[in-house]
CSV table of N, CA and C in Angstrom, one decimal:
chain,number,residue,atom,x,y,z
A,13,UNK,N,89.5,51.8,-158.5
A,13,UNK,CA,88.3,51.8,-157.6
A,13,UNK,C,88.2,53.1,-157.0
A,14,UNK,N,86.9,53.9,-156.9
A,14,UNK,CA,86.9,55.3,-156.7
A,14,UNK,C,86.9,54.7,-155.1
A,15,UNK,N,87.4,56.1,-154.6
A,15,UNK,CA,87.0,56.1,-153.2
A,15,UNK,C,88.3,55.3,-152.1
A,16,UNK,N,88.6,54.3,-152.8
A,16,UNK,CA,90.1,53.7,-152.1
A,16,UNK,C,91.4,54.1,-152.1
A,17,UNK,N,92.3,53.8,-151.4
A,17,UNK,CA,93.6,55.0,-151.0
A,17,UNK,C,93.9,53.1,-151.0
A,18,UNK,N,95.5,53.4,-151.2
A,18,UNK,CA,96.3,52.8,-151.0
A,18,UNK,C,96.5,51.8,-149.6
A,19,UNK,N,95.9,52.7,-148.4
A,19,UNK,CA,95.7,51.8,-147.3
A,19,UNK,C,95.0,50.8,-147.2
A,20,UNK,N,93.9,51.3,-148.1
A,20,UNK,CA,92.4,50.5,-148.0
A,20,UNK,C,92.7,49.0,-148.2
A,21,UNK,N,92.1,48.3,-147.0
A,21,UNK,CA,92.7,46.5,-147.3
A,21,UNK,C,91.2,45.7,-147.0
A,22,UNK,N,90.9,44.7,-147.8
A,22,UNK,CA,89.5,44.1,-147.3
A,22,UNK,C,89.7,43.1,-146.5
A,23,UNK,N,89.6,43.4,-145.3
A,23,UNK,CA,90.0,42.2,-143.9
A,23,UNK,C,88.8,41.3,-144.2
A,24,UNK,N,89.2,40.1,-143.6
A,24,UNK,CA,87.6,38.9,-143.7
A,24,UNK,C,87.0,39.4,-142.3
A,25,UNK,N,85.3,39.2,-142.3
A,25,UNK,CA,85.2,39.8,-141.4
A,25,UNK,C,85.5,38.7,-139.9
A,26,UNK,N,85.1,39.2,-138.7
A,26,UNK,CA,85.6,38.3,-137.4
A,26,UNK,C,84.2,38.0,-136.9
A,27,UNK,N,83.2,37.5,-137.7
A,27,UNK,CA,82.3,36.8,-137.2
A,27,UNK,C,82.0,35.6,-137.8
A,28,UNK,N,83.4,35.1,-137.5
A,28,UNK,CA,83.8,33.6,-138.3
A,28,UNK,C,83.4,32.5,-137.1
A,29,UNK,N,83.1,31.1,-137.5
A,29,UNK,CA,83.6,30.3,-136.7
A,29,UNK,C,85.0,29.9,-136.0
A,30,UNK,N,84.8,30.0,-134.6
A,30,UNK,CA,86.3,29.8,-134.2
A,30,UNK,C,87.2,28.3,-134.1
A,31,UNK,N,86.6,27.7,-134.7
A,31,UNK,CA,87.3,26.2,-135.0
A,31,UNK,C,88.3,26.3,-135.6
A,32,UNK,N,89.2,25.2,-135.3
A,32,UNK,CA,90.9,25.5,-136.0
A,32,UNK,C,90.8,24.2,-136.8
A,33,UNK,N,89.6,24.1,-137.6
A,33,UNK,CA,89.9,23.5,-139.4
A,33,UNK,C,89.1,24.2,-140.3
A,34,UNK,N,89.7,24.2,-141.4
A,34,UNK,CA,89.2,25.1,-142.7
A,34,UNK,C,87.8,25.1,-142.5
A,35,UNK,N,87.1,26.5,-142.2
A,35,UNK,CA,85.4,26.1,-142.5
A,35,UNK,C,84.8,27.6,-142.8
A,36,UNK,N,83.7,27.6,-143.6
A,36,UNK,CA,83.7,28.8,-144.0
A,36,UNK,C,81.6,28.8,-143.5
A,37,UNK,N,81.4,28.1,-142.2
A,37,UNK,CA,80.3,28.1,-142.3
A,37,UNK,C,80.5,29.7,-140.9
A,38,UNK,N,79.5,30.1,-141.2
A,38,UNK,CA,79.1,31.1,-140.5
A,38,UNK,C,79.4,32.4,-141.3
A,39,UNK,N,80.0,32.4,-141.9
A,39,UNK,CA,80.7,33.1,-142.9
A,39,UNK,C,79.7,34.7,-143.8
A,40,UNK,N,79.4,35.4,-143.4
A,40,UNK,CA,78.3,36.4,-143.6
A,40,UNK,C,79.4,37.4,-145.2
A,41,UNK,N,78.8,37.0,-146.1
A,41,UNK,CA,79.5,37.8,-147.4
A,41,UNK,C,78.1,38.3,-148.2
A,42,UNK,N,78.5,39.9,-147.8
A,42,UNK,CA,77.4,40.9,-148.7
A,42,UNK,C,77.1,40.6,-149.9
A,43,UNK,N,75.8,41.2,-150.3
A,43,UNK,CA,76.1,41.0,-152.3
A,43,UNK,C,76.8,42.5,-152.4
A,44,UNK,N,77.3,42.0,-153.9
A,44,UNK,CA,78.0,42.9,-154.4
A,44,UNK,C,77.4,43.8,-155.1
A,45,UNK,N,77.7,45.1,-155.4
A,45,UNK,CA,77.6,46.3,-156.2
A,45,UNK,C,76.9,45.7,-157.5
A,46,UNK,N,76.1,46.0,-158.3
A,46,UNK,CA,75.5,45.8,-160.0
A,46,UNK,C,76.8,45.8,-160.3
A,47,UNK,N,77.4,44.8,-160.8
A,47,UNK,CA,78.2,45.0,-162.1
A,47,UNK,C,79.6,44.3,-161.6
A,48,UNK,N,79.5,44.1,-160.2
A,48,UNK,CA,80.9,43.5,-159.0
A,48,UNK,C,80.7,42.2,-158.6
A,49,UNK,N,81.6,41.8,-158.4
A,49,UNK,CA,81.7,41.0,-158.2
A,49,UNK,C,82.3,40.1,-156.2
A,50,UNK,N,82.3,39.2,-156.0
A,50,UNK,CA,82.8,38.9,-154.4
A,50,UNK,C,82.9,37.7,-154.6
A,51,UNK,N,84.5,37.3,-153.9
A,51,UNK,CA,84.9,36.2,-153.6
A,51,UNK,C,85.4,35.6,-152.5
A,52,UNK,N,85.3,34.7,-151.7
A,52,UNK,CA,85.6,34.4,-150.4
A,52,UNK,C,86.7,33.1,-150.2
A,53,UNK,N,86.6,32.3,-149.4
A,53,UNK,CA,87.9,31.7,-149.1
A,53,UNK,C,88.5,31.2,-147.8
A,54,UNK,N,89.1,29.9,-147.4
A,54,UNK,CA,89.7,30.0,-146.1
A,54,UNK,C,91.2,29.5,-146.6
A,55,UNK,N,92.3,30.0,-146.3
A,55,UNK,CA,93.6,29.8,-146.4
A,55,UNK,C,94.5,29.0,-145.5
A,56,UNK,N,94.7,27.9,-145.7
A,56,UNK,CA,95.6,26.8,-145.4
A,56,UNK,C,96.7,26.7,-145.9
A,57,UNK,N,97.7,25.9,-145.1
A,57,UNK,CA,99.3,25.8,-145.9
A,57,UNK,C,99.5,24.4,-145.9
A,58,UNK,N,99.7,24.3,-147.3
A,58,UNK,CA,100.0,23.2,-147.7
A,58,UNK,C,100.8,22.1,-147.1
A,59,UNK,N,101.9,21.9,-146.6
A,59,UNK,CA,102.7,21.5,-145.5
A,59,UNK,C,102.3,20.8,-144.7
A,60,UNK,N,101.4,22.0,-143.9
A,60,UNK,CA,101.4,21.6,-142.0
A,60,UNK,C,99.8,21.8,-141.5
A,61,UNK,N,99.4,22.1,-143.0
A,61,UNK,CA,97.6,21.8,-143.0
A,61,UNK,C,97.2,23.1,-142.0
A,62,UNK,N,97.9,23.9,-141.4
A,62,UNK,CA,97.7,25.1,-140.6
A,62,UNK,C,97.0,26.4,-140.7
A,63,UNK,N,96.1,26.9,-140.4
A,63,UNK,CA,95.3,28.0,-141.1
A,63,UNK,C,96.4,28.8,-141.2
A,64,UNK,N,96.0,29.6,-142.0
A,64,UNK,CA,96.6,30.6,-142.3
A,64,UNK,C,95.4,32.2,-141.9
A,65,UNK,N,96.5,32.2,-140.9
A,65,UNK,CA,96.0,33.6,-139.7
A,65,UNK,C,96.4,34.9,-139.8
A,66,UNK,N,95.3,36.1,-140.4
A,66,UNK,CA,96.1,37.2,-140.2
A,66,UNK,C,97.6,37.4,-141.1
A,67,UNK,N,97.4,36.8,-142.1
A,67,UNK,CA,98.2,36.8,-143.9
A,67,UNK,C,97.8,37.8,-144.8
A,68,UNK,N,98.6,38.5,-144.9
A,68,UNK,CA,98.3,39.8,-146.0
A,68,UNK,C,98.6,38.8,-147.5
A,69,UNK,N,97.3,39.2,-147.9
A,69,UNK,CA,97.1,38.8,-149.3
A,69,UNK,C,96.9,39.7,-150.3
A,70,UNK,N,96.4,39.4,-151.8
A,70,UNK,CA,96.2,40.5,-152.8
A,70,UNK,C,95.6,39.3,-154.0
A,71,UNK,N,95.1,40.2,-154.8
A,71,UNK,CA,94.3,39.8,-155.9
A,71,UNK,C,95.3,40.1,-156.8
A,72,UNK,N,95.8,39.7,-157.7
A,72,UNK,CA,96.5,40.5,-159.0
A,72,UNK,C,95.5,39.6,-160.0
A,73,UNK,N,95.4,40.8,-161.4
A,73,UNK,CA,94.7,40.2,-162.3
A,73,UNK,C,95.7,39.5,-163.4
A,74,UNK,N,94.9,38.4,-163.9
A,74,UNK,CA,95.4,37.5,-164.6
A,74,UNK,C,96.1,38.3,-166.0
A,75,UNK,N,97.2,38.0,-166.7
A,75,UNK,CA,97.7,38.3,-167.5
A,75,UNK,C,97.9,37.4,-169.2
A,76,UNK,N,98.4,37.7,-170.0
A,76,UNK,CA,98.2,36.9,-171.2
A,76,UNK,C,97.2,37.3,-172.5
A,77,UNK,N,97.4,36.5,-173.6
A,77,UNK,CA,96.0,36.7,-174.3
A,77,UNK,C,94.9,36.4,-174.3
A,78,UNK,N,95.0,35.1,-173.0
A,78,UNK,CA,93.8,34.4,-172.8
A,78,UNK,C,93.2,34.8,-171.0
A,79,UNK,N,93.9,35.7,-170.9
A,79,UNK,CA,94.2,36.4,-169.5
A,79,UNK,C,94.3,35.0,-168.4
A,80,UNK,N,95.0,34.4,-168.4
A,80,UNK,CA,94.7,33.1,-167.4
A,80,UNK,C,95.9,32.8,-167.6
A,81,UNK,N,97.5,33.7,-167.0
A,81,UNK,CA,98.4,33.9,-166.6
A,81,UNK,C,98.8,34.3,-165.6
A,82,UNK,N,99.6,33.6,-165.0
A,82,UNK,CA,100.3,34.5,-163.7
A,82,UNK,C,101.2,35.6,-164.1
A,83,UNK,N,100.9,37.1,-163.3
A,83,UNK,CA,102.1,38.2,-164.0
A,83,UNK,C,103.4,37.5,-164.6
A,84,UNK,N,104.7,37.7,-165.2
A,84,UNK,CA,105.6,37.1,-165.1
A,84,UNK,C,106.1,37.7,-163.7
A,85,UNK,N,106.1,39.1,-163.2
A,85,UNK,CA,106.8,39.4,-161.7
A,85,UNK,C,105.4,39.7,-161.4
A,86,UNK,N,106.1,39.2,-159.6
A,86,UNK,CA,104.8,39.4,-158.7
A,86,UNK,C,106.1,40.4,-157.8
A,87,UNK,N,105.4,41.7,-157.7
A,87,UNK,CA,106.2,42.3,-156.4
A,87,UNK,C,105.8,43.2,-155.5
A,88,UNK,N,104.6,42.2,-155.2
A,88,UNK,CA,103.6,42.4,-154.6
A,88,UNK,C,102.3,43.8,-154.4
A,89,UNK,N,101.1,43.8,-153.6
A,89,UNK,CA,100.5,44.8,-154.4
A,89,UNK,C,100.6,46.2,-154.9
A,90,UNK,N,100.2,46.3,-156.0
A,90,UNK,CA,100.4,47.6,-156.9
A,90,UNK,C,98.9,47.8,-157.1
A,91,UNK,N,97.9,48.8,-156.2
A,91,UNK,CA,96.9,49.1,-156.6
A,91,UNK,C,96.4,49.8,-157.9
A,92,UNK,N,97.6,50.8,-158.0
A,92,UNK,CA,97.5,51.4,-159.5
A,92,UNK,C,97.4,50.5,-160.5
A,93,UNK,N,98.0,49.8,-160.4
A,93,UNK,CA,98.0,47.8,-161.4
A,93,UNK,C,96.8,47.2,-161.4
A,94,UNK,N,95.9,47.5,-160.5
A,94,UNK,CA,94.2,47.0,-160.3
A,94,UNK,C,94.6,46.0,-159.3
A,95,UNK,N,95.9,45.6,-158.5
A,95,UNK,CA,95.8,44.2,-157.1
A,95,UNK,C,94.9,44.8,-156.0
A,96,UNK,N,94.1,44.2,-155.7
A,96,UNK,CA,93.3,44.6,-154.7
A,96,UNK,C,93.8,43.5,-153.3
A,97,UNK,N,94.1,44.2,-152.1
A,97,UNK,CA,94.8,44.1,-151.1
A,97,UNK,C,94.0,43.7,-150.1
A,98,UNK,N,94.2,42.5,-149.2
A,98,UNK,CA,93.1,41.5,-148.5
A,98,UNK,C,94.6,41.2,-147.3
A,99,UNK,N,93.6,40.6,-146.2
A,99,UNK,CA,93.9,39.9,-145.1
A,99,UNK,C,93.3,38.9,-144.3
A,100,UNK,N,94.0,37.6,-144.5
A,100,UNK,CA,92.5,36.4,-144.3
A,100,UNK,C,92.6,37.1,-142.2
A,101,UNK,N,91.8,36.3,-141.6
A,101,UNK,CA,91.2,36.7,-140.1
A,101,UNK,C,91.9,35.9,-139.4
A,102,UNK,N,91.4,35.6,-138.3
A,102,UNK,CA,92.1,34.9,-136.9
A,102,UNK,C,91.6,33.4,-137.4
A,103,UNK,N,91.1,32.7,-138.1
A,103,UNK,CA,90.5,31.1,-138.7
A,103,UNK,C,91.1,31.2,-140.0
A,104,UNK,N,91.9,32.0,-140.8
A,104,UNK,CA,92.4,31.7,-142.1
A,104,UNK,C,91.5,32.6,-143.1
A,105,UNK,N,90.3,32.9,-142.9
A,105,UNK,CA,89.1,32.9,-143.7
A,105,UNK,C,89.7,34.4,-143.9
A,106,UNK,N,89.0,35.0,-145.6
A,106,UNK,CA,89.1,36.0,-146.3
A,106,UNK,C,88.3,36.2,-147.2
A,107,UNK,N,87.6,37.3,-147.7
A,107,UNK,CA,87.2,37.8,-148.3
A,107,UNK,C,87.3,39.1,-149.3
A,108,UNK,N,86.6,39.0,-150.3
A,108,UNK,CA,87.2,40.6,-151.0
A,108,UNK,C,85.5,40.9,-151.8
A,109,UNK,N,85.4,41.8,-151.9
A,109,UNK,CA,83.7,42.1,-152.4
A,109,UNK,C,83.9,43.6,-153.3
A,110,UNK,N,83.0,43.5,-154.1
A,110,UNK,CA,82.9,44.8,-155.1
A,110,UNK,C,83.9,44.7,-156.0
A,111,UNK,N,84.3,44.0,-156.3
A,111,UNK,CA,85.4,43.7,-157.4
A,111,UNK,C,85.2,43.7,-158.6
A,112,UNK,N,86.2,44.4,-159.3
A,112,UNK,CA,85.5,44.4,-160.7
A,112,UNK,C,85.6,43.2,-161.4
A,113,UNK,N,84.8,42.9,-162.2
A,113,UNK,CA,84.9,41.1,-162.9
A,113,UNK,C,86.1,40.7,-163.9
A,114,UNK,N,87.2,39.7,-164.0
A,114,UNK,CA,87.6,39.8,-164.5
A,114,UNK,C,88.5,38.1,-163.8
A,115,UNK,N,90.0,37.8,-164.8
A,115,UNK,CA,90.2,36.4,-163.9
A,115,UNK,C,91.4,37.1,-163.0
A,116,UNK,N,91.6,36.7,-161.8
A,116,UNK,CA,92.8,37.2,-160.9
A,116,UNK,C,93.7,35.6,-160.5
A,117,UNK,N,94.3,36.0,-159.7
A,117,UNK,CA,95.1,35.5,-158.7
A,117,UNK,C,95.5,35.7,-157.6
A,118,UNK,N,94.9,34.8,-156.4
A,118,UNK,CA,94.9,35.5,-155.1
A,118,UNK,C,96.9,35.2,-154.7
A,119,UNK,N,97.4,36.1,-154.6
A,119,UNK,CA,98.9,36.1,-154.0
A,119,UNK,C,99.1,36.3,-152.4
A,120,UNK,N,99.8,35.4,-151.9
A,120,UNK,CA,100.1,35.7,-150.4
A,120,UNK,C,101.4,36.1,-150.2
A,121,UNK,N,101.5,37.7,-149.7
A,121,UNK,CA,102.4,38.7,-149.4
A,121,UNK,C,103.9,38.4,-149.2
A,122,UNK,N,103.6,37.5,-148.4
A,122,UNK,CA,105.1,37.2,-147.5
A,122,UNK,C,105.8,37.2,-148.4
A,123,UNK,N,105.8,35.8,-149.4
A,123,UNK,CA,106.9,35.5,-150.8
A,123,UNK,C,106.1,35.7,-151.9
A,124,UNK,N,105.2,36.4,-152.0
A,124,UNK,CA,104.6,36.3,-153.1
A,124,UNK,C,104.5,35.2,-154.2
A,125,UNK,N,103.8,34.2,-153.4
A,125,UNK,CA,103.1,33.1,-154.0
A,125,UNK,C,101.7,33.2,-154.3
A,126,UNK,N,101.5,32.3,-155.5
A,126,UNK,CA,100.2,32.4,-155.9
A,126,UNK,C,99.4,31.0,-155.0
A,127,UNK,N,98.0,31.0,-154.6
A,127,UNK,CA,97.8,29.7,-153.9
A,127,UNK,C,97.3,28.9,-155.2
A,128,UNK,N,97.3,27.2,-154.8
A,128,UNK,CA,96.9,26.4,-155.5
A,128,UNK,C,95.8,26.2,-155.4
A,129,UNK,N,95.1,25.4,-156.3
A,129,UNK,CA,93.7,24.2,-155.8
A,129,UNK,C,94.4,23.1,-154.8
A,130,UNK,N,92.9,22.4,-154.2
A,130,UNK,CA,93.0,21.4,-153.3
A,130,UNK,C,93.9,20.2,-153.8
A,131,UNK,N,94.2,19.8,-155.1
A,131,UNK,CA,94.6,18.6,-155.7
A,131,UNK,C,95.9,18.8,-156.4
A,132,UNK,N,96.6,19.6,-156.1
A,132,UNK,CA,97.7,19.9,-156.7
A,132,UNK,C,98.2,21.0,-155.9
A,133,UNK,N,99.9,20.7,-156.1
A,133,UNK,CA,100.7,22.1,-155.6
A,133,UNK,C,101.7,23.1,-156.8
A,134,UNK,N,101.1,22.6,-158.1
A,134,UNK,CA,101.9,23.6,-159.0
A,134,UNK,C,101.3,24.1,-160.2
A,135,UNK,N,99.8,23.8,-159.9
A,135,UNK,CA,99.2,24.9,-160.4
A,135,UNK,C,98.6,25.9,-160.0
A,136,UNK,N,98.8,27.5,-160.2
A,136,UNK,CA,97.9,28.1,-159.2
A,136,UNK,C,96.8,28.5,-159.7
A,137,UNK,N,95.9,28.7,-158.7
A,137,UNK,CA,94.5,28.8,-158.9
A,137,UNK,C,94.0,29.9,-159.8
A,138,UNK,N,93.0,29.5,-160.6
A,138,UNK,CA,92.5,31.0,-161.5
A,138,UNK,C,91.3,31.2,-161.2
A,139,UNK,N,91.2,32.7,-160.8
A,139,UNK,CA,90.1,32.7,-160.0
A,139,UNK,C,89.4,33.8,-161.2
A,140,UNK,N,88.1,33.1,-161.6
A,140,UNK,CA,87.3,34.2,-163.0
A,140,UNK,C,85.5,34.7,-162.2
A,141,UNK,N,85.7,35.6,-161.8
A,141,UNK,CA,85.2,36.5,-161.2
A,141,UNK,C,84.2,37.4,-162.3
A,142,UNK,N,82.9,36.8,-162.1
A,142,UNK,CA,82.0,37.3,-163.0
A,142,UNK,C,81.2,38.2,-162.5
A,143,UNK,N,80.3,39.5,-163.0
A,143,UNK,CA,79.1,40.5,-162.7
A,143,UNK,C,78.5,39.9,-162.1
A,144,UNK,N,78.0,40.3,-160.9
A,144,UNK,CA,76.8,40.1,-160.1
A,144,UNK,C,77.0,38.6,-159.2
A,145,UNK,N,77.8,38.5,-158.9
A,145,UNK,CA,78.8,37.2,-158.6
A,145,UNK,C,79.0,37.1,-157.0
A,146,UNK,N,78.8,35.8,-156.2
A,146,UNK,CA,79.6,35.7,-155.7
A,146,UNK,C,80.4,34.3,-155.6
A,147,UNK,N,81.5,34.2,-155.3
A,147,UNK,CA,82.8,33.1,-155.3
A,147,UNK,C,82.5,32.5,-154.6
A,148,UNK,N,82.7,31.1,-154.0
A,148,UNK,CA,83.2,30.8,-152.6
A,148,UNK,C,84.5,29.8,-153.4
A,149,UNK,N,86.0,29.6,-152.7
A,149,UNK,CA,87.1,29.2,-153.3
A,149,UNK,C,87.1,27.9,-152.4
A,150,UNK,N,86.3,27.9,-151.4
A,150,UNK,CA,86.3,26.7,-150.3
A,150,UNK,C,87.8,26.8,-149.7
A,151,UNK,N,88.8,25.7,-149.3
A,151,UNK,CA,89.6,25.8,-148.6
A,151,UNK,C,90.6,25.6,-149.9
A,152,UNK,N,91.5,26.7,-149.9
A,152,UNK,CA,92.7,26.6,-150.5
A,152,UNK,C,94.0,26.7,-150.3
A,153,UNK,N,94.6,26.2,-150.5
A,153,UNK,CA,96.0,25.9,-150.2
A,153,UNK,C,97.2,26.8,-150.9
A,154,UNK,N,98.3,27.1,-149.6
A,154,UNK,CA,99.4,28.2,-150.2
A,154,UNK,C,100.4,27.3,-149.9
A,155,UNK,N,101.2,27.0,-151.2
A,155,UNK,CA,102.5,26.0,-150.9
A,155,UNK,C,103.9,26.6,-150.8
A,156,UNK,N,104.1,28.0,-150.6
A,156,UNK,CA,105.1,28.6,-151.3
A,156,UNK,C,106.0,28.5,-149.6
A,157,UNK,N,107.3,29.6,-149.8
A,157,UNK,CA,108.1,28.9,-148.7
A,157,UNK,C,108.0,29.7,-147.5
């Protein structure tokens, strides 16, 4: 991605609703770039149903021949790799925009876990990120430890 440095992280923004359960209403997400893509999200933990606040996260892109793999190592983000590097907000909520299209996996830093869908805890989510796009992932869940 021209123009980004290694620092560069897409925080969600802080003109979220301040309620302490998953909600993504108020939620202001730009359009994206011709050809980019944007995905959004509130992050919960599995467990203890607790937002997930101010969690460094990352995109890694999906791997395989059908690209709808988890890396075999996750060791967490490698921009040069194409992981694009996120931080959900003070409500759990996150966002990432201008992305190039392709399927990823949103990974949360700490253990580098991939999060799941709502209905399960051992699959992780495949997130396929199309041109001209934007995502909403609604509330998803990180079960890792």
């Amino acid at each position: 991605m021209s123009g980004k440095t290694e620092t560069d992280v897409y925080p969600a923004p802080e003109n979220a609703d301040l309620k302490l359960t998953p909600t993504l209403s108020h939620f202001i997400i730009p359009t994206p770039e011709s050809g980019k893509a944007s995905v959004y999200g509130v992050l919960v933990n599995f467990a203890t149903s607790a937002l997930m606040n101010n969690v460094d996260i990352y995109l890694t892109r999906a791997v395989g021949e059908d690209h709808n793999q988890v890396p075999p190592f996750l060791v967490g983000a490698i921009e040069k790799n194409g992981d694009i590097k996120g931080k959900t907000n003070n409500v759990g909520q996150f966002m990432f925009t201008n992305i190039p299209p392709g399927n990823y996996y949103l990974i949360v830093s700490m253990d580098l876990s991939p999060v799941t869908p709502k209905d399960t805890t051992t699959i992780p989510l495949l997130i396929q990120l199309r041109p001209d796009t934007i995502t909403e992932l609604g509330t998803i869940y990180y079960s890792g430890n």
